[in-house]
Amino acid sequence: MLAIVLGLGGPYYHDASACLVIDGSVVAFAEEERFSRRKHHKDSRSCAVAAAYCLSEAGITLDQVDEVAIAFNPAWPTPSDICTDTELIAELLDPALFGHHRPRQVTVVEHHLAHAASAFHPSGFDEAAVLVVDGSGDGVSATLAHGTTDGLKVLRQFPFSQSLGWFYETVAEHLGLGDWTSSGKLMGLAGYGNPHRYTLDFLTPRAGGYHLDLSRYGIRPDESIDDQYTDLRYYRRLKTAYATAYTDLGTPPHRRARTYTGGRTVPDTGYRPEHADLAASAQRLLEQCLTELAREALAATGTTRLCIAGGVGLNCSANGLLAGLRGVEELFVQPAAGDAGCAIGAALEVALRRGDLTPPARR
């Protein structure tokens, strides 16, 4: 009998998605933004229409799905394997779209494990080092893992207080490029700057990874929070700390203005060389940290294959550097490296646990 697994991604009020896996194979995948017409489907984590689309592609209904996999732990920091929160399930899958059927079972797949699974399982590799780097998910901001025919083994993780993703997005915001969705603009701006102009000494690449210390700006590197979904105070304090750090470098927050020229109002970016230099310096530092993480993952696994996922995995400049890194013979970057891709990883990870996913070496 074919096992049917529905994976749901984007639990943090952005990038909601759904993926349907039948007998270990991806049948359909879609992001909710394609239907809501809202970029990143921000301020909502409903995956309902994307899920309905996936089911319709297979010609089945929700009551035929054996297991629903969600790519986060709603009970974090308390460990959880099964989600029984009916209100949350209804938020993710609007019952009105599914004949008021309820999922038989909702399984929790840790956020970074879902990211790792989304990269390793579709890679075609029988063994690989896996690197996941993002803002934060289930209290984790970076994960090093080993993927084999037996599955994924987490080797090391960095907490949310060591987030490279949040570091990078705060530079973009400081330069007036936009919120976290505008990190790609920062990557582009970096190409025009001098990467050696600024020393961002609060973030230090080191053998095995890196260390972030903003204690001089009131953020301890060992801080903890109780609830990642409702307690935003840490995140706000973190943004303030970063803004102070960048201002101390001589680059105050940049806000784009508009000027009246030639009878019409036109944007005036007002970008100066120091703005591009800060972007370039941040990009270089990110690449140095990722390089150390990749080297550690390769050394720990003894493989020459590297898989990448997580929002930072969308930084193609850094990926190009990693592709040429000594010791890397093959590189696979999950195309949907952000949270949307977690639907794929969660579904495939549950399929593996059910014995439905055939590893590449055994095909």
mmCIF file of C-alpha atoms in Angstrom:
data_model
loop_
_atom_site.group_PDB
_atom_site.id
_atom_site.type_symbol
_atom_site.label_atom_id
_atom_site.label_comp_id
_atom_site.label_asym_id
_atom_site.label_seq_id
_atom_site.Cartn_x
_atom_site.Cartn_y
_atom_site.Cartn_z
ATOM 1 C CA MET A 1 0.000 0.000 0.000
ATOM 2 C CA LEU A 2 1.385 3.418 -0.986
ATOM 3 C CA ALA A 3 2.150 5.772 1.893
ATOM 4 C CA ILE A 4 0.987 9.365 1.416
ATOM 5 C CA VAL A 5 2.749 12.163 3.325
ATOM 6 C CA LEU A 6 1.877 15.865 3.164
ATOM 7 C CA GLY A 7 4.645 18.243 4.259
ATOM 8 C CA LEU A 8 3.946 21.807 5.363
ATOM 9 C CA GLY A 9 6.610 24.541 5.452
ATOM 10 C CA GLY A 10 6.950 28.212 6.311
ATOM 11 C CA PRO A 11 5.683 28.122 9.910
ATOM 12 C CA TYR A 12 7.057 31.505 10.952
ATOM 13 C CA TYR A 13 4.433 33.642 9.225
ATOM 14 C CA HIS A 14 6.239 33.709 5.895
ATOM 15 C CA ASP A 15 6.978 31.398 2.969
ATOM 16 C CA ALA A 16 4.178 28.920 3.691
ATOM 17 C CA SER A 17 4.233 25.914 1.372
ATOM 18 C CA ALA A 18 3.116 22.327 0.878
ATOM 19 C CA CYS A 19 4.669 19.204 -0.608
ATOM 20 C CA LEU A 20 3.018 15.865 -1.344
ATOM 21 C CA VAL A 21 5.134 12.706 -1.237
ATOM 22 C CA ILE A 22 3.692 9.363 -2.328
ATOM 23 C CA ASP A 23 5.684 6.158 -1.943
ATOM 24 C CA GLY A 24 8.836 8.179 -1.310
ATOM 25 C CA SER A 25 8.570 10.383 -4.395
ATOM 26 C CA VAL A 26 7.674 14.067 -4.602
ATOM 27 C CA VAL A 27 4.405 14.343 -6.526
ATOM 28 C CA ALA A 28 3.700 18.063 -6.094
ATOM 29 C CA PHE A 29 5.085 21.154 -4.380
ATOM 30 C CA ALA A 30 3.757 24.706 -4.216
ATOM 31 C CA GLU A 31 4.234 27.920 -2.254
ATOM 32 C CA GLU A 32 1.194 29.646 -0.826
ATOM 33 C CA GLU A 33 2.305 32.966 -2.332
ATOM 34 C CA ARG A 34 1.449 31.611 -5.788
ATOM 35 C CA PHE A 35 -2.196 31.586 -4.795
ATOM 36 C CA SER A 36 -2.462 34.477 -2.327
ATOM 37 C CA ARG A 37 -0.427 36.708 -4.683
ATOM 38 C CA ARG A 38 1.429 38.105 -1.657
ATOM 39 C CA LYS A 39 5.190 37.895 -1.949
ATOM 40 C CA HIS A 40 6.476 35.435 0.646
ATOM 41 C CA HIS A 41 2.863 35.156 1.921
ATOM 42 C CA LYS A 42 3.929 37.272 4.897
ATOM 43 C CA ASP A 43 1.915 37.540 8.153
ATOM 44 C CA SER A 44 0.272 34.174 7.632
ATOM 45 C CA ARG A 45 1.339 30.574 7.989
ATOM 46 C CA SER A 46 -1.694 29.015 6.329
ATOM 47 C CA CYS A 47 -0.590 26.394 3.794
ATOM 48 C CA ALA A 48 -4.176 25.481 2.927
ATOM 49 C CA VAL A 49 -4.441 26.445 -0.744
ATOM 50 C CA ALA A 50 -0.973 25.124 -1.580
ATOM 51 C CA ALA A 51 -1.886 21.863 0.161
ATOM 52 C CA ALA A 52 -5.201 21.681 -1.700
ATOM 53 C CA TYR A 53 -3.333 22.175 -4.966
ATOM 54 C CA CYS A 54 -0.903 19.348 -4.172
ATOM 55 C CA LEU A 55 -3.740 16.986 -3.286
ATOM 56 C CA SER A 56 -5.635 17.878 -6.454
ATOM 57 C CA GLU A 57 -2.538 17.131 -8.544
ATOM 58 C CA ALA A 58 -2.613 13.594 -7.160
ATOM 59 C CA GLY A 59 -6.397 13.319 -7.342
ATOM 60 C CA ILE A 60 -6.784 12.570 -3.643
ATOM 61 C CA THR A 61 -8.386 14.158 -0.573
ATOM 62 C CA LEU A 62 -6.991 14.988 2.860
ATOM 63 C CA ASP A 63 -8.644 11.976 4.471
ATOM 64 C CA GLN A 64 -6.441 9.760 2.265
ATOM 65 C CA VAL A 65 -3.219 11.286 3.603
ATOM 66 C CA ASP A 66 -1.484 8.966 6.054
ATOM 67 C CA GLU A 67 0.643 11.591 7.790
ATOM 68 C CA VAL A 68 1.081 15.355 7.790
ATOM 69 C CA ALA A 69 4.592 16.632 8.590
ATOM 70 C CA ILE A 70 5.164 20.168 9.872
ATOM 71 C CA ALA A 71 8.643 21.710 9.644
ATOM 72 C CA PHE A 72 8.865 23.224 13.112
ATOM 73 C CA ASN A 73 8.184 22.406 16.744
ATOM 74 C CA PRO A 74 5.242 24.512 18.003
ATOM 75 C CA ALA A 75 6.045 23.414 21.562
ATOM 76 C CA TRP A 76 9.658 24.633 21.456
ATOM 77 C CA PRO A 77 11.717 24.611 23.661
ATOM 78 C CA THR A 78 9.878 21.509 24.893
ATOM 79 C CA PRO A 79 10.683 18.452 22.727
ATOM 80 C CA SER A 80 7.754 17.177 20.686
ATOM 81 C CA ASP A 81 7.159 14.468 18.083
ATOM 82 C CA ILE A 82 3.424 14.809 17.515
ATOM 83 C CA CYS A 83 1.339 17.974 17.202
ATOM 84 C CA THR A 84 -2.124 17.794 18.776
ATOM 85 C CA ASP A 85 -2.866 21.542 18.741
ATOM 86 C CA THR A 86 -6.185 21.592 16.869
ATOM 87 C CA GLU A 87 -6.215 25.381 16.540
ATOM 88 C CA LEU A 88 -2.756 25.375 14.960
ATOM 89 C CA ILE A 89 -3.689 22.559 12.599
ATOM 90 C CA ALA A 90 -6.820 24.468 11.559
ATOM 91 C CA GLU A 91 -4.653 27.564 10.982
ATOM 92 C CA LEU A 92 -2.322 25.620 8.713
ATOM 93 C CA LEU A 93 -5.041 23.656 6.918
ATOM 94 C CA ASP A 94 -8.365 25.490 6.804
ATOM 95 C CA PRO A 95 -10.926 22.706 7.388
ATOM 96 C CA ALA A 96 -13.392 24.410 5.035
ATOM 97 C CA LEU A 97 -11.117 23.557 2.089
ATOM 98 C CA PHE A 98 -10.902 19.888 2.951
ATOM 99 C CA GLY A 99 -14.463 18.845 3.650
ATOM 100 C CA HIS A 100 -13.782 19.427 7.348
ATOM 101 C CA HIS A 101 -11.550 16.357 7.417
ATOM 102 C CA ARG A 102 -8.838 16.364 10.050
ATOM 103 C CA PRO A 103 -5.340 14.959 9.466
ATOM 104 C CA ARG A 104 -4.886 11.456 10.846
ATOM 105 C CA GLN A 105 -1.531 12.332 12.358
ATOM 106 C CA VAL A 106 0.566 15.498 12.451
ATOM 107 C CA THR A 107 4.261 14.794 12.972
ATOM 108 C CA VAL A 108 6.774 17.394 14.087
ATOM 109 C CA VAL A 109 10.077 17.591 12.180
ATOM 110 C CA GLU A 110 12.572 19.996 13.721
ATOM 111 C CA HIS A 111 13.065 23.052 11.551
ATOM 112 C CA HIS A 112 16.735 22.583 10.760
ATOM 113 C CA LEU A 113 16.301 18.857 10.239
ATOM 114 C CA ALA A 114 13.622 19.691 7.656
ATOM 115 C CA HIS A 115 16.055 22.093 5.966
ATOM 116 C CA ALA A 116 18.795 19.436 5.966
ATOM 117 C CA ALA A 117 16.441 16.778 4.631
ATOM 118 C CA SER A 118 15.276 19.106 1.856
ATOM 119 C CA ALA A 119 18.877 19.341 0.637
ATOM 120 C CA PHE A 120 20.239 15.838 1.216
ATOM 121 C CA HIS A 121 17.355 13.572 0.202
ATOM 122 C CA PRO A 122 16.834 15.114 -3.283
ATOM 123 C CA SER A 123 20.586 15.510 -3.926
ATOM 124 C CA GLY A 124 21.118 12.038 -5.328
ATOM 125 C CA PHE A 125 24.142 11.609 -3.044
ATOM 126 C CA ASP A 126 24.520 8.445 -0.963
ATOM 127 C CA GLU A 127 26.686 10.430 1.471
ATOM 128 C CA ALA A 128 27.299 14.139 2.015
ATOM 129 C CA ALA A 129 28.094 16.829 4.530
ATOM 130 C CA VAL A 130 25.055 19.056 5.053
ATOM 131 C CA LEU A 131 25.201 22.716 6.022
ATOM 132 C CA VAL A 132 22.083 24.624 7.095
ATOM 133 C CA VAL A 133 22.298 28.348 7.897
ATOM 134 C CA ASP A 134 19.357 30.733 8.373
ATOM 135 C CA GLY A 135 17.957 33.358 10.726
ATOM 136 C CA SER A 136 16.619 30.980 13.334
ATOM 137 C CA GLY A 137 14.241 28.080 13.673
ATOM 138 C CA ASP A 138 13.384 26.109 16.811
ATOM 139 C CA GLY A 139 16.146 28.057 18.562
ATOM 140 C CA VAL A 140 18.862 27.030 16.076
ATOM 141 C CA SER A 141 20.593 29.215 13.479
ATOM 142 C CA ALA A 142 23.171 26.853 11.936
ATOM 143 C CA THR A 143 23.448 23.080 11.666
ATOM 144 C CA LEU A 144 26.168 20.730 10.493
ATOM 145 C CA ALA A 145 24.937 17.258 9.619
ATOM 146 C CA HIS A 146 26.042 14.015 7.999
ATOM 147 C CA GLY A 147 23.775 12.462 5.418
ATOM 148 C CA THR A 148 24.099 8.743 4.606
ATOM 149 C CA THR A 149 21.899 5.949 3.277
ATOM 150 C CA ASP A 150 20.673 5.519 6.856
ATOM 151 C CA GLY A 151 19.490 9.121 7.069
ATOM 152 C CA LEU A 152 20.719 12.335 8.667
ATOM 153 C CA LYS A 153 22.794 12.721 11.804
ATOM 154 C CA VAL A 154 23.159 16.171 13.352
ATOM 155 C CA LEU A 155 26.793 16.822 14.269
ATOM 156 C CA ARG A 156 26.742 20.364 15.629
ATOM 157 C CA GLN A 157 24.350 23.270 15.996
ATOM 158 C CA PHE A 158 24.673 26.985 16.708
ATOM 159 C CA PRO A 159 21.937 28.713 18.769
ATOM 160 C CA PHE A 160 19.789 31.640 17.588
ATOM 161 C CA SER A 161 22.092 34.014 19.513
ATOM 162 C CA GLN A 162 24.814 33.128 16.958
ATOM 163 C CA SER A 163 22.683 33.813 13.899
ATOM 164 C CA LEU A 164 24.519 34.649 10.672
ATOM 165 C CA GLY A 165 21.197 35.168 8.929
ATOM 166 C CA TRP A 166 20.116 37.868 11.346
ATOM 167 C CA PHE A 167 23.540 39.535 11.087
ATOM 168 C CA TYR A 168 23.244 39.760 7.312
ATOM 169 C CA GLU A 169 19.641 40.967 7.241
ATOM 170 C CA THR A 170 20.370 43.753 9.751
ATOM 171 C CA VAL A 171 23.042 45.138 7.425
ATOM 172 C CA ALA A 172 20.467 45.225 4.614
ATOM 173 C CA GLU A 173 17.980 47.029 6.840
ATOM 174 C CA HIS A 174 20.606 49.483 8.083
ATOM 175 C CA LEU A 175 21.423 50.434 4.505
ATOM 176 C CA GLY A 176 17.772 51.071 3.692
ATOM 177 C CA LEU A 177 17.459 48.127 1.315
ATOM 178 C CA GLY A 178 14.373 46.740 3.023
ATOM 179 C CA ASP A 179 13.521 44.006 5.528
ATOM 180 C CA TRP A 180 14.835 40.431 5.663
ATOM 181 C CA THR A 181 13.417 39.721 2.207
ATOM 182 C CA SER A 182 15.944 42.162 0.714
ATOM 183 C CA SER A 183 19.140 40.337 1.592
ATOM 184 C CA GLY A 184 19.669 39.644 -2.101
ATOM 185 C CA LYS A 185 19.962 43.383 -2.708
ATOM 186 C CA LEU A 186 22.756 43.532 -0.145
ATOM 187 C CA MET A 187 24.567 40.745 -1.956
ATOM 188 C CA GLY A 188 24.285 42.744 -5.183
ATOM 189 C CA LEU A 189 25.433 46.006 -3.594
ATOM 190 C CA ALA A 190 28.442 44.215 -2.116
ATOM 191 C CA GLY A 191 29.886 43.763 -5.589
ATOM 192 C CA TYR A 192 30.452 47.517 -5.833
ATOM 193 C CA GLY A 193 32.274 47.991 -2.543
ATOM 194 C CA ASN A 194 35.621 47.530 -0.849
ATOM 195 C CA PRO A 195 35.340 44.427 1.371
ATOM 196 C CA HIS A 196 38.372 45.438 3.445
ATOM 197 C CA ARG A 197 37.178 48.867 4.563
ATOM 198 C CA TYR A 198 35.298 47.861 7.720
ATOM 199 C CA THR A 199 36.271 45.454 10.468
ATOM 200 C CA LEU A 200 33.139 43.993 12.027
ATOM 201 C CA ASP A 201 35.028 42.578 14.990
ATOM 202 C CA PHE A 202 31.936 41.433 16.881
ATOM 203 C CA LEU A 203 31.779 38.461 14.465
ATOM 204 C CA THR A 204 34.910 36.340 14.289
ATOM 205 C CA PRO A 205 35.499 33.424 11.883
ATOM 206 C CA ARG A 206 37.463 30.677 13.579
ATOM 207 C CA ALA A 207 38.434 27.064 12.962
ATOM 208 C CA GLY A 208 35.283 24.974 13.205
ATOM 209 C CA GLY A 209 32.936 27.901 12.657
ATOM 210 C CA TYR A 210 32.684 31.386 14.106
ATOM 211 C CA HIS A 211 31.750 33.347 17.222
ATOM 212 C CA LEU A 212 29.359 36.274 17.526
ATOM 213 C CA ASP A 213 29.636 38.569 20.555
ATOM 214 C CA LEU A 214 27.533 41.733 20.822
ATOM 215 C CA SER A 215 27.971 42.067 24.589
ATOM 216 C CA ARG A 216 29.422 45.581 24.236
ATOM 217 C CA TYR A 217 26.037 46.547 22.769
ATOM 218 C CA GLY A 218 23.994 44.912 25.519
ATOM 219 C CA ILE A 219 23.445 41.463 23.944
ATOM 220 C CA ARG A 220 25.087 38.532 25.707
ATOM 221 C CA PRO A 221 26.156 35.622 23.451
ATOM 222 C CA ASP A 222 24.544 33.125 25.851
ATOM 223 C CA GLU A 223 21.112 34.762 26.111
ATOM 224 C CA SER A 224 17.961 32.660 25.976
ATOM 225 C CA ILE A 225 14.314 33.290 25.209
ATOM 226 C CA ASP A 226 11.254 31.400 26.402
ATOM 227 C CA ASP A 227 9.029 31.428 23.344
ATOM 228 C CA GLN A 228 10.278 32.145 19.835
ATOM 229 C CA TYR A 229 6.782 32.888 18.550
ATOM 230 C CA THR A 230 5.598 35.528 21.000
ATOM 231 C CA ASP A 231 8.704 37.003 22.623
ATOM 232 C CA LEU A 232 10.032 39.570 20.130
ATOM 233 C CA ARG A 233 11.935 41.607 22.675
ATOM 234 C CA TYR A 234 15.225 39.851 22.028
ATOM 235 C CA TYR A 235 14.924 40.343 18.269
ATOM 236 C CA ARG A 236 14.180 44.061 18.699
ATOM 237 C CA ARG A 237 17.101 44.489 21.073
ATOM 238 C CA LEU A 238 19.319 42.626 18.631
ATOM 239 C CA LYS A 239 18.375 44.984 15.799
ATOM 240 C CA THR A 240 19.111 47.982 17.993
ATOM 241 C CA ALA A 241 22.503 46.540 18.938
ATOM 242 C CA TYR A 242 23.437 45.957 15.307
ATOM 243 C CA ALA A 243 22.264 49.428 14.281
ATOM 244 C CA THR A 244 24.506 50.918 16.972
ATOM 245 C CA ALA A 245 27.447 48.805 15.838
ATOM 246 C CA TYR A 246 27.118 49.909 12.217
ATOM 247 C CA THR A 247 26.621 53.545 13.205
ATOM 248 C CA ASP A 248 29.773 53.375 15.330
ATOM 249 C CA LEU A 249 31.634 52.499 12.137
ATOM 250 C CA GLY A 250 30.621 55.872 10.718
ATOM 251 C CA THR A 251 27.648 54.667 8.650
ATOM 252 C CA PRO A 252 24.391 55.906 10.210
ATOM 253 C CA PRO A 253 21.100 54.288 9.112
ATOM 254 C CA HIS A 254 20.383 55.084 5.477
ATOM 255 C CA ARG A 255 16.905 56.083 4.360
ATOM 256 C CA ARG A 256 16.114 56.561 0.717
ATOM 257 C CA ALA A 257 14.578 59.926 -0.086
ATOM 258 C CA ARG A 258 12.604 61.337 -3.002
ATOM 259 C CA THR A 259 13.427 64.558 -4.796
ATOM 260 C CA TYR A 260 11.566 66.848 -7.181
ATOM 261 C CA THR A 261 13.523 66.951 -10.437
ATOM 262 C CA GLY A 262 12.498 68.030 -13.913
ATOM 263 C CA GLY A 263 8.873 68.476 -13.013
ATOM 264 C CA ARG A 264 8.427 65.079 -11.369
ATOM 265 C CA THR A 265 9.223 63.261 -8.151
ATOM 266 C CA VAL A 266 11.973 60.684 -8.543
ATOM 267 C CA PRO A 267 13.735 58.343 -6.100
ATOM 268 C CA ASP A 268 17.036 59.576 -4.763
ATOM 269 C CA THR A 269 18.948 56.604 -3.405
ATOM 270 C CA GLY A 270 21.743 58.738 -2.044
ATOM 271 C CA TYR A 271 24.022 55.718 -1.810
ATOM 272 C CA ARG A 272 27.651 56.568 -1.194
ATOM 273 C CA PRO A 273 30.831 54.468 -1.434
ATOM 274 C CA GLU A 274 30.758 53.720 2.299
ATOM 275 C CA HIS A 275 27.372 52.019 1.928
ATOM 276 C CA ALA A 276 28.706 49.643 -0.711
ATOM 277 C CA ASP A 277 31.827 49.150 1.401
ATOM 278 C CA LEU A 278 29.750 48.067 4.410
ATOM 279 C CA ALA A 279 27.789 45.663 2.204
ATOM 280 C CA ALA A 280 31.024 44.232 0.780
ATOM 281 C CA SER A 281 32.559 43.897 4.237
ATOM 282 C CA ALA A 282 29.482 42.052 5.514
ATOM 283 C CA GLN A 283 29.449 39.744 2.484
ATOM 284 C CA ARG A 284 33.126 38.923 2.904
ATOM 285 C CA LEU A 285 32.670 38.181 6.605
ATOM 286 C CA LEU A 286 29.658 35.964 5.909
ATOM 287 C CA GLU A 287 31.671 34.040 3.317
ATOM 288 C CA GLN A 288 34.548 33.571 5.776
ATOM 289 C CA CYS A 289 32.183 32.154 8.411
ATOM 290 C CA LEU A 290 30.474 29.846 5.915
ATOM 291 C CA THR A 291 33.849 28.642 4.691
ATOM 292 C CA GLU A 292 34.856 27.633 8.221
ATOM 293 C CA LEU A 293 31.524 25.859 8.731
ATOM 294 C CA ALA A 294 31.883 23.985 5.442
ATOM 295 C CA ARG A 295 35.451 22.935 6.247
ATOM 296 C CA GLU A 296 34.308 21.636 9.629
ATOM 297 C CA ALA A 297 31.422 19.699 8.086
ATOM 298 C CA LEU A 298 33.656 18.131 5.433
ATOM 299 C CA ALA A 299 36.319 17.201 7.974
ATOM 300 C CA ALA A 300 33.792 15.706 10.381
ATOM 301 C CA THR A 301 32.131 13.575 7.710
ATOM 302 C CA GLY A 302 35.140 12.666 5.584
ATOM 303 C CA THR A 303 33.185 13.286 2.389
ATOM 304 C CA THR A 304 33.778 15.534 -0.619
ATOM 305 C CA ARG A 305 30.104 16.256 -1.234
ATOM 306 C CA LEU A 306 28.342 19.235 0.309
ATOM 307 C CA CYS A 307 24.611 20.011 0.509
ATOM 308 C CA ILE A 308 23.332 23.455 1.466
ATOM 309 C CA ALA A 309 19.949 24.743 2.684
ATOM 310 C CA GLY A 310 18.509 27.482 4.890
ATOM 311 C CA GLY A 311 17.792 31.081 3.936
ATOM 312 C CA VAL A 312 21.494 31.955 3.822
ATOM 313 C CA GLY A 313 21.808 29.193 1.230
ATOM 314 C CA LEU A 314 20.190 31.617 -1.212
ATOM 315 C CA ASN A 315 23.378 33.697 -1.210
ATOM 316 C CA CYS A 316 24.723 32.614 -4.597
ATOM 317 C CA SER A 317 27.956 34.597 -4.225
ATOM 318 C CA ALA A 318 28.835 32.594 -1.127
ATOM 319 C CA ASN A 319 27.731 29.366 -2.802
ATOM 320 C CA GLY A 320 30.088 30.057 -5.690
ATOM 321 C CA LEU A 321 32.925 30.403 -3.220
ATOM 322 C CA LEU A 322 31.972 27.148 -1.469
ATOM 323 C CA ALA A 323 31.758 25.320 -4.791
ATOM 324 C CA GLY A 324 35.427 26.119 -5.365
ATOM 325 C CA LEU A 325 36.493 25.299 -1.819
ATOM 326 C CA ARG A 326 39.304 22.774 -1.539
ATOM 327 C CA GLY A 327 37.796 19.429 -0.636
ATOM 328 C CA VAL A 328 34.447 20.052 -2.308
ATOM 329 C CA GLU A 329 34.041 17.910 -5.418
ATOM 330 C CA GLU A 330 30.249 18.101 -5.658
ATOM 331 C CA LEU A 331 27.869 20.769 -4.345
ATOM 332 C CA PHE A 332 24.079 20.624 -4.179
ATOM 333 C CA VAL A 333 22.107 23.691 -3.133
ATOM 334 C CA GLN A 334 18.413 23.200 -2.482
ATOM 335 C CA PRO A 335 16.715 25.552 -5.015
ATOM 336 C CA ALA A 336 14.027 26.402 -2.435
ATOM 337 C CA ALA A 337 16.658 26.884 0.256
ATOM 338 C CA GLY A 338 14.455 29.162 2.393
ATOM 339 C CA ASP A 339 11.608 28.110 4.649
ATOM 340 C CA ALA A 340 9.358 27.169 1.739
ATOM 341 C CA GLY A 341 11.648 24.240 0.982
ATOM 342 C CA CYS A 342 11.086 22.850 4.463
ATOM 343 C CA ALA A 343 7.806 21.337 3.252
ATOM 344 C CA ILE A 344 9.853 19.104 0.949
ATOM 345 C CA GLY A 345 12.288 18.161 3.694
ATOM 346 C CA ALA A 346 9.623 17.441 6.302
ATOM 347 C CA ALA A 347 7.666 15.199 3.922
ATOM 348 C CA LEU A 348 10.751 13.291 2.757
ATOM 349 C CA GLU A 349 12.063 12.885 6.309
ATOM 350 C CA VAL A 350 8.774 11.328 7.445
ATOM 351 C CA ALA A 351 8.724 9.138 4.326
ATOM 352 C CA LEU A 352 12.201 7.906 5.282
ATOM 353 C CA ARG A 353 11.043 7.081 8.797
ATOM 354 C CA ARG A 354 8.143 5.123 7.360
ATOM 355 C CA GLY A 355 10.551 3.121 5.216
ATOM 356 C CA ASP A 356 9.162 4.573 1.990
ATOM 357 C CA LEU A 357 12.192 6.577 0.885
ATOM 358 C CA THR A 358 14.772 4.569 -1.028
ATOM 359 C CA PRO A 359 18.287 6.009 -0.558
ATOM 360 C CA PRO A 360 20.266 6.592 -3.783
ATOM 361 C CA ALA A 361 22.774 3.811 -3.095
ATOM 362 C CA ARG A 362 19.980 1.237 -2.836
ATOM 363 C CA ARG A 363 18.005 2.235 -5.927
#
